[in-house]
Amino acid sequence: MNTKQAPRYTFPNEQGYYGRYGGAYIPEMLYRNVEELRTQYLDIMQEASFQKEYQQLLQDYVGRPTPLYFAQRLSKHFNTNIYLKREDLCHTGAHKINNTVGQILLAQRLGKKRIIAETGAGQHGVATATVCALKGIECIVYMGEKDIERQAPNVARMKMLGAKVIPAVSGSKTLKDATNEAIRDWINNPYNTHYIIGSVVGPHPYPDMVARFQSIISKEVRQQLKEKTGTELPTHVIACVGGGSNAAGAFYHFLEEQSVQLIAVEAAGHGVQSGLSAATTQLGRDGILHGSRSLVMQTEDGQVVEPHSISAGLDYPGIGPMHAHLFESGRGRFLSATDDEAVQASFQVAKLEGIIPALETGHAFAALNQLALTEKDCVVLCLSGRGDKDLATYMRIMDVE
Ligand SMILES: *Cc1c(COP(=O)(O)O)cnc(C)c1O
């Protein structure tokens, strides 16, 4: 990498700040755990033996490189050129395993014998339970009680993979409550346990570490686009944003390329102003959530607001600090799509391309309607996951229609 010109967006500073956002706001009792990780993650990730094992598992276990697919009929519909980065074809059905494979190897090298995780849609829980089975390591997954109900197949998968799923019964009984439980567990088990966070959120070094593990997405896109079109750079990269890990991975190697428009799509729920939304950049203010300073949906007096999205993976009242910085600096363009728009976009992609996307990814597809695209544009959309887990929701909507 060219080190003469320091990248402005890719890396946080020593303290983990992207502009004003990031850092590590943690209780004293977590200091040791987080500090151990902070001082070691880069060295471990750069070890030749780590890289060898990580790359091998990405190839033979996860199934990378994932294809970059030219979506012909979808392109024709929007009168442009649309390429889909097929993270839905990763083992376990979404991009999340890129990160969990990396973190389990890191945890092993830190000598950890027990893994904890939190999960919303259940995709991160499955991805974590999967790599724990792969390595024979104990796995405990915290999950909101409400999410356990609406994501039953993923709960069954986690149990079959040998993980213990513990319901979070406080608050809205969703992702943020599960996260609180996981943090509590980590405080109580500081020595033997590694906490695998599933997105680019949490205290430094998690946002940077997870972004690096997911950056394989844009690394591959550059090579694949070069092979297909002769140029490495698209005009647009589109990704949905919950915490922001698939977007961080899809943006990563384009962050310093000013000609590439980076488009992040949040969940508007019933509508940004409806009171039932998860569009954090539209509704949030500066605050501290789960260990870092970022944009947070909150009341006047700083209580976290319950978010809403039809997709459990986007149902989070914050956003990773890198994305808060991309939003504030204007480097990223933030759009939103409602529940309805996301569902309709998923139906459209299913019919036009024979691909059933996850509800989360439906939000990214819905944004195509909001962009003035032309036949000169080259759009890369991160197809973050497949829709099998959302079939019950899709079925309910088809019944109504
Ligand atoms: C979890 C999930 C997301 C949202 O998480 P990010 O960290 O924002 O990527 C998006 N799509 C799918 C398929 C997911 O499982």
PDB file of C-alpha atoms and ligand atoms in Angstrom, residues 93-96 121 123-124 198-200 240-247 313-314 358 360-361 384-386 389, ligand 1:
ATOM      1  CA  GLY A  93     -25.817 -17.585   3.435  1.00  0.00           C
ATOM      2  CA  ALA A  94     -24.424 -14.151   4.165  1.00  0.00           C
ATOM      3  CA  HIS A  95     -21.265 -12.068   4.433  1.00  0.00           C
ATOM      4  CA  LYS A  96     -21.056 -12.464   8.215  1.00  0.00           C
ATOM      5  CA  ALA A 121     -31.431 -11.798  12.490  1.00  0.00           C
ATOM      6  CA  GLN A 123     -27.170 -14.719  10.793  1.00  0.00           C
ATOM      7  CA  HIS A 124     -24.232 -13.637  12.942  1.00  0.00           C
ATOM      8  CA  GLY A 198     -20.839  -9.196  14.276  1.00  0.00           C
ATOM      9  CA  SER A 199     -20.634  -5.742  12.744  1.00  0.00           C
ATOM     10  CA  VAL A 200     -18.408  -2.662  12.540  1.00  0.00           C
ATOM     11  CA  CYS A 240     -27.532  -1.897   3.027  1.00  0.00           C
ATOM     12  CA  VAL A 241     -26.494  -0.751   6.500  1.00  0.00           C
ATOM     13  CA  GLY A 242     -27.470  -2.176   9.849  1.00  0.00           C
ATOM     14  CA  GLY A 243     -24.292  -1.784  11.877  1.00  0.00           C
ATOM     15  CA  GLY A 244     -22.509  -1.465   8.569  1.00  0.00           C
ATOM     16  CA  SER A 245     -20.216  -4.463   8.089  1.00  0.00           C
ATOM     17  CA  ASN A 246     -21.214  -5.551   4.586  1.00  0.00           C
ATOM     18  CA  ALA A 247     -21.144  -1.893   3.528  1.00  0.00           C
ATOM     19  CA  GLY A 313     -30.514  -7.460  10.678  1.00  0.00           C
ATOM     20  CA  LEU A 314     -31.164  -3.735  10.173  1.00  0.00           C
ATOM     21  CA  ALA A 358     -32.427 -11.385   2.244  1.00  0.00           C
ATOM     22  CA  GLU A 360     -31.809  -6.626   4.473  1.00  0.00           C
ATOM     23  CA  THR A 361     -30.448  -6.701   0.933  1.00  0.00           C
ATOM     24  CA  SER A 384     -25.299  -9.392   1.467  1.00  0.00           C
ATOM     25  CA  GLY A 385     -27.402 -12.495   2.033  1.00  0.00           C
ATOM     26  CA  ARG A 386     -29.971 -14.928   0.745  1.00  0.00           C
ATOM     27  CA  LYS A 389     -34.387 -17.125   6.426  1.00  0.00           C
TER      28      LYS A 389
HETATM   29  C1  LIG B   1     -26.678  -8.902   9.403  1.00  0.00           C
HETATM   30  C2  LIG B   1     -27.013  -8.620   8.009  1.00  0.00           C
HETATM   31  C3  LIG B   1     -26.977  -7.315   7.488  1.00  0.00           C
HETATM   32  C4  LIG B   1     -26.707  -6.105   8.334  1.00  0.00           C
HETATM   33  O1  LIG B   1     -25.482  -6.085   8.973  1.00  0.00           O
HETATM   34  P1  LIG B   1     -24.282  -5.148   8.502  1.00  0.00           P
HETATM   35  O2  LIG B   1     -23.286  -5.256   9.585  1.00  0.00           O
HETATM   36  O3  LIG B   1     -24.832  -3.768   8.338  1.00  0.00           O
HETATM   37  O4  LIG B   1     -23.799  -5.681   7.212  1.00  0.00           O
HETATM   38  C5  LIG B   1     -27.234  -7.141   6.142  1.00  0.00           C
HETATM   39  N1  LIG B   1     -27.548  -8.178   5.340  1.00  0.00           N
HETATM   40  C6  LIG B   1     -27.605  -9.443   5.807  1.00  0.00           C
HETATM   41  C7  LIG B   1     -27.960 -10.541   4.866  1.00  0.00           C
HETATM   42  C8  LIG B   1     -27.343  -9.704   7.145  1.00  0.00           C
HETATM   43  O5  LIG B   1     -27.405 -10.962   7.584  1.00  0.00           O
END
